[in-house]
Amino acid sequence: MLIRPRLDDHKVVGFYLGTILTGVGCLMALPLLTALLFREWPALLNYLVSGLGALGLGLALRLLCFTKKEIGWLHGLTLAALFWLAAAAVAAWPFFLGGNYGSYLDSFFEAMNALATAGFSLARDLDHISAADNMWRHLLMFLGGQGIVVMALSFLMLRGAGGFKLYAGEARDERIVPNIISTARLILQISLVFLAVGTTALTLILRWDGLSWAQSFWQGLWLFMSGFSTGGFTPHTQSILYYHSWRLELVLLFFMFLGILNFRLHYAFYTGDRRELRRNIEAVVLFCSFLLAVFLVCAGLFYFRVYPGLGATLRKGVFLLGAGHSTAGFTTIYAGQFFREWPQLALLALMTAMAIGGSACSTAGGIKALRIGILFKALCQDIKRLLLPQSAVVAERYHHVKDYFLDDKIVRGAALVTLLYLAVFLLGALAGVCYGYPFMPALFESISAATNTGLSCGIIGPDLPIGLKLIYLLEIWGGRLEFTAVLGLLAYGWACLKGK
Amino acid sequence: MKNIVFVLLLMVYALAAPAAREYSSGQLLDLPREYDNIPALYQGEIIGDIMARGENVWFNVSDGENAIGIFAPRELAAEIQTVGKYQQIGDTVRIWGEFNRACAEHGGETDIHAVRIEKIAAGYALPQPVSKFKIVLSVILALIVLILSVLDRKIQITSRRT
């Protein structure tokens, strides 16, 4: 029997939503300080009003919904889904007040893209936005990459034993260490160490490439936040093309690859288990799929002479494929050039790489390498069953930090999420077709949105019809949560309506 | 000798340059193969940074639709003083040069190799209007947040005791 959530259940949801909103309000102190540093007075006021507004709303919700009830599984899923919506809704306020976006929906789209590390932007004039806005866009992306729940568990110390339920709701069910709060803090620590190293490296490269020290630091910081989170925002409309630097592209490629690796793999590597990198199913799948996709992209580009010579072909092909596969979505070509200049072979390889995405417990999106590996192993197992005598017992194993036996439950879970992704890719593409776009570009944009890649072939822009904005928003939000939490939210809503 | 030949080539280009047709970024990027390796005149606002690379510089010029990377000898860019950024409009320049769909010299980038740059309008700072309404709103919100945070703190302490 379906049980209708009681007032206390709503209070649990409201209370934790309020806690997250107070967190978002406090975070606005960082762009506020940036505005102060750059003497951007209108932007400073926008962040002051928005930050205080978010704090006020969050505290009011905490007071109204105060309860001692613990988080259950349905609360965890509902909250994870609502966290992202509520955080994006509030994070959009300073964008809207800044006047660089056509509407509140555009500002919300920007904030959701930042948090979900998608990287599409609807800013009307990105080259003239404030440093504070840039700080906020990239900070949201960095925090979103690690996960809102991870941040909440690290900083806000959410009460009780509900932490894991929230953590799992955010499409992360892997613990690096047994304690979930320690796992969250470890993820944050790994990211902060990389933030320091990465920002230094990028600052030096940008300085070498002719930017002033100050601009090298700020843009280095923002690019790292965006690259490691596999987000793809940049402070300029031309994305990485703005910098005209192969050195920068090479280093960003390295950071994007760090971003797509599972945090458990990072941890195993740093604790001295170097063999894990060669044995881990995700690392193997990522290595193979990247090599194959690079070969296909570069072969296509070279055969059709899209770029002059092998050097240029490799530079463009490897970087864009890396940006697509890692779901970072940085670009070094203009959006329209994908379908005007790239051959179908290269585009198909790029779209497949975007669909696969990165590792499970990482900052990347997509179907995830672990699921592809599991499905491949399941296929091998079935083929073996066909070839061997009926009485033979076929047991397939895979290595992911430790050895696992492949059972039907694991395969079903992987197949279900993969099917959901494929269905969403297709539905998003059909929506694009309904709005008059050709099928292939619509499919490209749909895959890019659902996998939180952010590479665009030119459809998504400030002039995008409202209906499509909403559809892509749903894809980005659902894709980030791997649909589980969205289904949990729907179940919560259904229980409210039909439960007894 | 090499320098003399370079300067002579530059002069020949510069004399021939004004004959180039003016194109918008939309035209150049929509049909890049058609305009590949042809002399082009392009006009727009300088945005972001002037990036020095040895004897040359890179900068980006936006005509409002797209921005295109410009590669030019350092002395050609000497006139540029203001670049576009927050609350600042950059110098508007007219650029004569060769448009490359996929530049062989720069790893396949779409760029313009400038042979002449003319500043047609100086950049300027925009006023930073401070909204009085937002100041008043901030004060009111700060008071509300203060009261709510005291209440929240009280509830948390009471709840811990019980």
XYZ file of C-alpha atoms in Angstrom:
662
model
C 0.000 0.000 0.000
C 1.250 3.435 -0.909
C 1.686 5.561 2.226
C 0.949 9.260 1.947
C 3.826 11.335 3.402
C 2.840 12.981 6.704
C 3.479 16.566 7.783
C 6.709 15.441 9.450
C 7.978 14.046 6.125
C 7.385 17.397 4.424
C 9.132 19.075 7.339
C 12.221 16.880 6.863
C 12.367 17.955 3.210
C 11.773 21.616 4.075
C 14.327 21.656 6.887
C 17.175 20.248 4.795
C 16.261 22.436 1.835
C 16.532 25.419 4.170
C 19.949 24.213 5.319
C 21.190 23.980 1.724
C 19.850 27.451 0.913
C 21.681 28.972 3.888
C 24.819 27.268 2.532
C 24.261 28.812 -0.911
C 23.728 32.210 0.740
C 27.014 31.920 2.668
C 28.876 30.902 -0.494
C 27.842 34.154 -2.159
C 30.389 35.824 0.128
C 33.116 34.687 -2.292
C 31.831 36.470 -5.418
C 30.956 39.410 -3.153
C 34.599 39.642 -2.085
C 35.651 39.313 -5.722
C 33.391 42.250 -6.600
C 34.977 44.230 -3.772
C 38.459 43.406 -5.032
C 37.625 44.437 -8.613
C 35.602 47.466 -7.412
C 32.507 46.236 -9.234
C 29.922 48.099 -7.148
C 26.710 47.116 -8.984
C 27.773 43.445 -8.893
C 28.663 43.751 -5.204
C 25.138 44.930 -4.410
C 23.636 42.092 -6.456
C 25.534 39.514 -4.430
C 24.747 41.255 -1.152
C 21.002 41.261 -1.856
C 21.033 37.700 -3.234
C 23.185 36.321 -0.428
C 21.045 37.855 2.288
C 17.882 36.776 0.462
C 19.124 33.183 0.264
C 20.121 33.214 3.937
C 16.746 34.653 4.943
C 14.794 32.105 2.914
C 16.951 29.232 4.155
C 16.643 30.232 7.814
C 12.893 30.772 7.483
C 12.507 27.268 6.034
C 14.629 25.785 8.824
C 12.473 27.500 11.462
C 9.139 26.640 9.840
C 10.057 23.019 9.184
C 12.101 22.236 12.271
C 11.826 18.523 13.054
C 13.864 15.812 14.730
C 12.720 13.112 12.310
C 15.561 11.249 10.551
C 15.985 11.122 6.775
C 14.498 8.009 5.142
C 15.307 6.603 1.689
C 12.454 8.457 -0.038
C 13.460 11.700 1.720
C 17.046 11.151 0.540
C 16.060 10.792 -3.109
C 13.507 13.624 -2.957
C 15.968 15.922 -1.238
C 18.808 15.155 -3.652
C 16.541 16.059 -6.580
C 15.164 19.177 -4.864
C 18.597 20.348 -3.635
C 19.725 20.889 -7.209
C 16.536 22.723 -8.211
C 16.448 24.907 -5.102
C 20.173 25.691 -5.191
C 19.981 26.635 -8.889
C 16.857 28.737 -8.309
C 18.614 30.798 -5.622
C 22.045 30.829 -7.299
C 20.370 32.395 -10.341
C 19.354 35.557 -8.437
C 22.627 37.517 -8.875
C 22.746 36.565 -12.575
C 19.235 37.888 -13.028
C 19.951 41.088 -11.080
C 23.096 41.627 -13.172
C 20.984 42.067 -16.301
C 23.197 39.972 -18.567
C 20.511 37.349 -19.096
C 17.305 37.742 -21.060
C 15.008 36.410 -18.330
C 14.964 34.661 -14.962
C 14.653 31.357 -16.845
C 17.931 32.113 -18.644
C 19.610 32.898 -15.310
C 18.221 29.666 -13.849
C 19.484 27.800 -16.925
C 22.952 29.278 -16.339
C 22.951 28.347 -12.645
C 21.722 24.803 -13.340
C 24.368 24.409 -16.042
C 27.007 25.538 -13.587
C 25.875 23.242 -10.773
C 25.294 20.229 -13.013
C 28.655 20.913 -14.732
C 26.971 21.006 -18.138
C 28.488 24.240 -19.398
C 25.919 25.661 -21.820
C 25.611 29.406 -21.371
C 22.748 31.741 -22.211
C 24.645 34.910 -21.258
C 24.003 37.684 -23.747
C 27.515 39.108 -23.549
C 29.922 36.868 -21.697
C 32.928 39.026 -22.567
C 31.560 41.949 -20.556
C 30.295 40.221 -17.417
C 31.760 41.049 -14.030
C 34.605 39.148 -12.385
C 32.163 38.452 -9.532
C 29.747 36.737 -11.937
C 32.612 34.742 -13.407
C 33.705 33.714 -9.923
C 30.154 32.634 -9.089
C 29.686 30.691 -12.336
C 32.942 28.796 -11.903
C 32.581 28.307 -8.145
C 29.135 26.774 -8.642
C 30.631 24.508 -11.264
C 33.466 23.428 -8.972
C 31.101 22.704 -6.084
C 28.549 21.041 -8.355
C 31.282 18.802 -9.735
C 32.005 17.436 -6.290
C 28.267 17.230 -5.554
C 25.988 19.463 -3.479
C 25.419 16.655 -0.979
C 29.172 16.080 -0.651
C 29.563 19.774 0.105
C 26.667 19.704 2.539
C 28.048 16.655 4.314
C 31.476 18.271 4.494
C 30.482 21.697 5.729
C 26.987 21.652 7.134
C 27.334 18.378 9.014
C 23.770 17.274 8.333
C 22.303 15.487 11.313
C 21.806 11.818 11.953
C 22.442 8.739 9.884
C 20.659 10.106 6.828
C 23.913 11.183 5.173
C 24.303 8.039 3.108
C 20.708 8.222 1.892
C 21.337 11.738 0.624
C 24.711 10.738 -0.816
C 23.185 7.808 -2.697
C 20.372 10.040 -3.923
C 22.964 12.144 -5.712
C 23.906 9.179 -7.918
C 26.869 8.267 -5.761
C 26.749 5.030 -3.865
C 30.468 4.434 -3.497
C 32.292 4.984 -0.237
C 36.014 5.693 -0.408
C 36.314 5.073 3.332
C 33.624 3.402 5.504
C 32.300 6.633 7.048
C 30.202 8.716 4.677
C 31.148 12.094 6.199
C 34.833 11.105 5.928
C 34.225 10.035 2.296
C 32.706 13.429 1.527
C 35.593 15.231 3.207
C 38.124 13.099 1.366
C 36.520 14.008 -1.970
C 36.733 17.664 -0.976
C 40.361 17.334 0.155
C 41.420 15.651 -3.113
C 39.691 18.418 -5.066
C 41.253 21.206 -2.983
C 44.765 19.809 -3.418
C 44.211 19.680 -7.166
C 42.728 23.191 -7.058
C 45.961 24.593 -5.596
C 48.247 22.678 -7.967
C 46.066 23.238 -11.021
C 45.587 26.958 -10.466
C 49.339 27.439 -10.089
C 50.069 25.488 -13.272
C 47.432 27.328 -15.304
C 48.504 30.732 -13.927
C 52.069 30.122 -15.079
C 50.950 28.952 -18.515
C 48.607 31.886 -19.051
C 51.358 34.274 -17.944
C 53.681 32.593 -20.456
C 50.966 33.083 -23.057
C 50.951 36.822 -22.527
C 48.242 37.600 -19.970
C 48.985 39.887 -17.016
C 49.799 38.204 -13.681
C 46.422 39.180 -12.217
C 44.425 37.931 -15.206
C 46.569 34.779 -15.392
C 45.689 33.974 -11.785
C 41.961 34.636 -12.026
C 41.468 32.990 -15.380
C 43.734 30.102 -14.315
C 41.609 29.591 -11.204
C 38.350 29.688 -13.160
C 39.602 27.414 -15.905
C 40.809 24.878 -13.371
C 37.505 24.960 -11.477
C 35.730 24.368 -14.744
C 38.158 21.805 -16.208
C 38.566 19.575 -13.156
C 34.803 19.630 -12.588
C 34.414 18.636 -16.244
C 32.064 21.598 -16.519
C 33.245 23.653 -19.444
C 32.439 27.240 -18.499
C 35.082 29.787 -19.474
C 35.192 33.558 -18.910
C 34.896 34.203 -22.679
C 32.417 33.413 -25.440
C 35.096 31.740 -27.557
C 35.816 29.186 -24.826
C 39.429 27.916 -25.063
C 39.794 29.279 -28.603
C 40.143 32.696 -26.937
C 43.634 31.845 -25.654
C 45.188 30.538 -28.916
C 47.506 28.320 -26.909
C 48.370 24.650 -27.448
C 50.115 24.596 -24.061
C 46.922 25.534 -22.268
C 44.954 22.943 -24.236
C 47.436 20.230 -23.246
C 47.325 21.058 -19.534
C 43.534 21.377 -19.537
C 43.314 17.993 -21.215
C 45.322 16.538 -18.330
C 43.058 18.133 -15.702
C 39.936 16.994 -17.530
C 41.267 13.432 -17.369
C 41.918 13.782 -13.665
C 38.311 14.928 -13.336
C 36.830 11.859 -15.035
C 38.650 9.375 -12.808
C 36.746 7.846 -9.906
C 37.661 9.419 -6.546
C 38.202 5.860 -5.266
C 40.815 5.442 -7.988
C 42.487 8.712 -6.965
C 42.539 7.480 -3.383
C 43.916 4.040 -4.311
C 46.610 5.714 -6.406
C 47.657 8.109 -3.640
C 47.718 5.359 -1.031
C 50.312 3.538 -3.124
C 48.150 1.084 -5.069
C 49.467 2.006 -8.535
C 48.351 -1.309 -10.055
C 44.721 -0.262 -9.575
C 45.014 2.109 -12.514
C 45.754 -0.823 -14.847
C 43.283 -3.297 -13.347
C 40.261 -1.099 -12.670
C 37.429 -1.805 -15.092
C 36.569 1.902 -15.415
C 40.139 2.917 -16.211
C 40.386 0.139 -18.816
C 37.070 1.103 -20.458
C 38.015 4.789 -20.484
C 41.438 4.055 -21.953
C 40.047 1.801 -24.708
C 37.094 4.008 -25.603
C 39.274 7.128 -25.678
C 41.868 5.507 -27.942
C 39.237 4.133 -30.302
C 37.314 7.410 -30.428
C 40.496 9.464 -30.966
C 41.436 7.184 -33.832
C 38.007 7.527 -35.476
C 37.793 11.308 -34.957
C 41.308 11.978 -36.236
C 40.957 9.505 -39.126
C 37.760 11.262 -40.215
C 39.241 14.742 -39.886
C 42.460 13.742 -41.644
C 40.818 11.816 -44.486
C 38.473 14.695 -45.310
C 41.311 17.256 -44.872
C 39.349 19.354 -42.396
C 42.583 20.684 -40.883
C 45.908 21.297 -42.615
C 48.275 18.465 -41.769
C 48.450 15.781 -39.113
C 49.620 18.132 -36.353
C 46.581 20.404 -36.617
C 44.276 17.382 -36.965
C 45.664 15.813 -33.798
C 45.512 19.090 -31.869
C 41.866 19.738 -32.718
C 40.755 16.103 -32.690
C 42.376 15.055 -29.410
C 41.363 18.185 -27.493
C 37.747 18.195 -28.642
C 37.406 14.460 -28.154
C 38.950 14.811 -24.684
C 36.534 17.636 -23.889
C 33.634 15.502 -25.144
C 34.593 12.207 -23.523
C 35.319 13.852 -20.177
C 32.022 15.757 -20.556
C 33.889 19.005 -19.875
C 32.703 20.588 -23.090
C 35.512 23.079 -23.683
C 35.821 23.938 -27.329
C 38.442 25.262 -29.713
C 36.163 25.639 -32.707
C 32.997 27.638 -33.351
C 29.750 25.785 -32.592
C 28.579 25.808 -36.209
C 31.805 24.220 -37.453
C 30.874 20.785 -36.068
C 28.182 20.128 -38.638
C 29.541 22.403 -41.355
C 33.061 20.972 -41.405
C 33.357 17.764 -39.395
C 32.646 14.486 -41.234
C 29.893 12.174 -39.947
C 32.438 9.554 -38.792
C 34.185 12.028 -36.487
C 30.856 13.354 -35.210
C 29.516 9.884 -34.442
C 32.701 8.997 -32.549
C 32.468 12.253 -30.593
C 28.780 11.728 -29.778
C 29.445 8.149 -28.609
C 32.331 9.340 -26.417
C 30.065 12.033 -24.895
C 27.402 9.398 -24.210
C 29.890 7.132 -22.386
C 31.265 9.991 -20.267
C 33.534 9.403 -17.277
C 33.721 7.325 -14.107
C 30.978 6.629 -11.582
C 32.165 8.534 -8.502
C 33.754 11.404 -10.400
C 32.860 14.903 -11.526
C 31.935 13.666 -15.025
C 28.525 12.885 -16.475
C 27.326 10.367 -19.056
C 26.281 6.718 -18.898
C 29.618 6.065 -17.119
C 32.475 3.723 -17.961
C 31.614 1.302 -15.138
C 28.205 0.532 -16.643
C 29.658 0.111 -20.128
C 32.272 -2.259 -18.664
C 29.624 -4.262 -16.788
C 27.421 -4.563 -19.879
C 30.408 -5.640 -21.957
C 31.339 -8.274 -19.356
C 27.698 -9.468 -19.281
C 27.760 -9.839 -23.064
C 30.985 -11.862 -22.834
C 29.377 -14.029 -20.135
C 26.336 -14.727 -22.327
C 28.504 -15.604 -25.326
C 30.539 -17.984 -23.136
C 27.295 -19.608 -21.918
C 26.274 -20.228 -25.521
C 29.613 -21.791 -26.402
C 30.103 -23.955 -23.287
C 28.079 -27.076 -22.336
C 24.787 -26.363 -20.572
C 26.035 -27.840 -17.296
C 29.051 -25.499 -17.186
C 29.004 -22.722 -14.574
C 30.106 -19.439 -16.108
C 31.217 -16.832 -13.581
C 32.444 -13.481 -14.773
C 34.341 -11.112 -12.514
C 35.340 -7.491 -12.745
C 37.792 -5.443 -10.749
C 36.748 -2.081 -9.341
C 39.027 -1.372 -6.359
C 38.179 -4.933 -5.277
C 36.947 -7.970 -7.204
C 33.213 -8.409 -7.794
C 31.267 -11.307 -9.261
C 28.953 -10.221 -12.023
C 25.389 -11.065 -11.014
C 22.054 -10.365 -12.662
C 21.195 -7.596 -10.191
C 24.296 -5.596 -11.094
C 23.741 -6.122 -14.830
C 20.071 -5.151 -14.557
C 20.955 -1.944 -12.705
C 23.553 -0.971 -15.313
C 21.236 -1.842 -18.209
C 18.335 0.110 -16.703
C 20.285 3.363 -16.306
C 21.855 2.927 -19.767
C 18.399 2.440 -21.289
C 17.094 5.513 -19.456
C 19.942 7.581 -20.864
C 19.360 6.274 -24.411
C 15.646 7.029 -24.129
C 16.368 10.559 -22.906
C 18.866 11.141 -25.752
C 16.204 10.137 -28.245
C 13.356 12.062 -26.636
C 15.516 15.205 -26.434
C 16.443 14.823 -30.092
C 12.786 14.374 -31.057
C 11.927 17.547 -29.148
C 14.616 19.383 -31.137
C 13.195 17.986 -34.377
C 9.707 19.170 -33.355
C 11.145 22.679 -33.031
C 12.437 22.463 -36.618
C 16.072 21.439 -36.154
C 17.574 18.597 -38.246
C 17.797 15.237 -36.455
C 21.577 14.869 -36.141
C 22.273 18.325 -34.638
C 19.262 17.839 -32.344
C 20.654 14.455 -31.224
C 24.104 15.993 -30.688
C 22.646 18.715 -28.463
C 20.425 16.243 -26.601
C 23.332 13.884 -25.829
C 25.449 16.854 -24.800
C 22.735 18.095 -22.416
C 21.816 14.746 -20.835
C 25.464 13.820 -20.271
C 26.224 17.326 -18.936
C 28.893 17.822 -21.595
C 28.032 21.305 -22.812
C 29.513 21.034 -26.303
C 27.095 22.792 -28.612
C 26.618 22.626 -32.356
C 24.805 25.955 -32.250
C 21.249 25.145 -31.172
C 21.558 26.203 -27.524
C 21.967 29.954 -27.251
C 20.141 32.996 -25.868
C 17.545 32.737 -28.666
C 16.574 29.149 -27.823
C 12.766 28.704 -27.655
C 11.406 28.517 -24.083
C 10.043 24.989 -24.556
C 13.433 23.662 -25.599
C 15.117 25.520 -22.727
C 12.847 23.632 -20.327
C 13.458 20.297 -22.049
C 17.241 20.730 -21.983
C 17.011 21.839 -18.350
C 15.183 18.602 -17.522
C 17.823 16.615 -19.383
C 20.675 18.385 -17.594
C 19.090 18.023 -14.151
C 17.989 14.412 -14.679
C 21.282 13.440 -16.295
C 23.284 14.848 -13.401
C 21.291 12.758 -10.931
C 21.250 9.752 -13.263
C 17.431 9.919 -13.130
C 17.181 7.908 -9.883
C 16.559 10.911 -7.649
C 14.157 12.398 -10.200
C 12.169 9.162 -10.098
C 12.320 9.370 -6.293
C 10.895 12.896 -6.413
C 8.116 11.721 -8.742
C 7.371 8.844 -6.370
C 7.174 11.319 -3.471
C 4.754 13.495 -5.440
C 2.679 10.443 -6.433
C 2.556 9.283 -2.808
C 1.328 12.753 -1.778
C -1.496 12.523 -4.301
C -2.516 8.875 -4.154
C -1.193 7.575 -0.824
C -3.367 6.653 2.153
C 67.937 40.685 -44.862
C 65.077 38.561 -43.586
C 63.684 41.553 -41.677
C 63.922 43.830 -44.711
C 62.009 41.311 -46.849
C 59.376 41.012 -44.083
C 58.965 44.809 -43.847
C 58.729 45.118 -47.643
C 56.111 42.365 -47.747
C 54.216 44.099 -44.969
C 54.266 47.369 -46.909
C 53.034 45.695 -50.089
C 50.240 44.037 -48.119
C 49.405 47.278 -46.363
C 49.114 49.127 -49.667
C 46.984 46.399 -51.149
C 44.995 45.892 -47.980
C 42.402 48.680 -48.263
C 41.074 46.954 -51.384
C 39.851 44.032 -49.256
C 36.085 43.606 -48.864
C 34.495 43.995 -45.452
C 32.990 40.882 -43.907
C 31.081 40.254 -40.703
C 32.038 37.362 -38.429
C 28.741 35.701 -39.350
C 29.645 35.738 -43.053
C 33.172 34.444 -42.423
C 32.123 31.679 -40.051
C 29.012 30.593 -41.970
C 30.933 30.015 -45.204
C 34.515 29.579 -44.010
C 35.698 27.527 -46.991
C 34.492 30.224 -49.393
C 36.461 32.956 -47.661
C 39.458 30.791 -46.719
C 42.852 32.453 -47.346
C 41.400 35.605 -48.853
C 42.178 39.215 -47.898
C 39.407 40.426 -45.628
C 38.425 43.574 -43.810
C 36.884 42.947 -40.407
C 35.691 45.436 -37.827
C 34.770 45.218 -34.173
C 35.526 45.790 -30.508
C 38.692 44.450 -28.895
C 37.702 42.237 -25.976
C 39.646 40.709 -23.106
C 43.413 40.677 -23.247
C 46.251 41.531 -25.598
C 48.440 38.435 -25.423
C 52.063 39.050 -26.393
C 53.826 36.108 -28.045
C 57.389 37.045 -28.971
C 57.353 39.638 -31.743
C 53.609 39.184 -32.265
C 50.378 39.519 -30.355
C 47.058 37.690 -30.205
C 43.828 39.485 -29.406
C 40.157 38.879 -30.078
C 37.782 41.192 -31.885
C 34.028 40.915 -31.521
C 31.571 42.419 -33.975
C 28.682 41.688 -31.629
C 27.858 38.367 -33.255
C 31.102 36.405 -32.762
C 34.674 37.100 -31.775
C 37.564 36.171 -34.058
C 41.218 35.789 -33.055
C 43.597 38.286 -34.611
C 47.303 37.528 -34.997
C 49.410 40.605 -35.653
C 52.971 41.936 -35.373
C 53.390 43.677 -32.018
C 53.914 47.159 -33.542
C 50.547 47.033 -35.323
C 48.772 46.631 -32.000
C 50.646 49.482 -30.322
C 47.713 51.867 -30.805
C 45.319 49.688 -28.810
C 44.758 51.143 -25.358
C 41.421 49.957 -24.065
C 40.065 46.436 -24.127
C 36.452 45.436 -23.568
C 35.548 44.032 -20.163
C 32.977 44.598 -17.394
C 31.654 48.175 -17.540
C 34.221 49.025 -20.220
C 33.904 49.136 -23.993
C 37.107 48.309 -25.840
C 38.655 50.184 -28.764
C 36.834 49.663 -32.038
C 39.271 48.673 -34.749
C 39.242 47.947 -38.449
C 41.505 45.094 -39.464
C 42.911 44.260 -42.864
C 44.415 40.812 -43.191
C 44.066 37.268 -44.378
C 41.221 35.148 -43.083
C 42.135 31.522 -42.379
C 39.438 28.907 -41.907
C 42.011 26.525 -40.412
C 45.351 28.263 -40.079
C 48.281 25.954 -40.888
C 50.617 28.104 -38.797
C 48.396 27.972 -35.686
C 47.261 24.381 -35.371
C 44.113 24.706 -37.469
C 42.616 27.733 -35.699
C 40.161 30.047 -37.400
C 41.937 33.403 -37.372
C 42.876 36.558 -39.220
C 46.517 37.447 -39.786
C 46.457 41.231 -39.656
C 48.585 43.399 -41.926
C 47.009 46.693 -40.949
C 45.020 47.824 -37.932
C 43.186 51.109 -37.723
C 41.596 52.352 -34.517
C 38.327 53.971 -35.490
C 36.932 54.652 -32.017
C 38.571 54.774 -28.622
C 37.225 52.584 -25.869
C 35.608 54.053 -22.762
C 34.465 53.152 -19.286
C 30.750 52.832 -18.600
C 29.212 54.368 -15.485
C 28.576 51.989 -12.578
C 25.148 53.009 -11.329
C 24.519 52.000 -7.715
C 20.878 51.242 -6.991
C 19.556 52.929 -3.837
C 16.694 50.456 -3.767
C 19.170 47.562 -3.495
C 21.008 49.308 -0.638
C 17.775 49.733 1.333
C 16.750 46.151 0.521
C 20.133 44.878 1.766
C 19.689 46.653 5.105
C 16.172 45.244 5.570
C 17.298 41.738 4.582
C 20.298 41.936 6.935
C 17.970 42.741 9.860
C 15.630 39.868 8.948
C 18.571 37.439 8.650
C 19.894 38.576 12.025
C 16.569 37.932 13.762
C 16.061 34.584 12.012
C 19.571 33.368 12.815
C 19.096 34.198 16.524
C 15.808 32.254 16.525
C 17.415 29.332 14.652
C 20.270 29.233 17.132
C 17.815 29.209 20.053
C 15.825 26.331 18.586
C 18.983 24.315 17.936
C 20.200 24.819 21.524
C 16.792 23.926 23.010
C 16.572 20.844 20.799
C 20.040 19.659 21.868
C 19.087 20.039 25.564
C 15.889 18.024 25.201
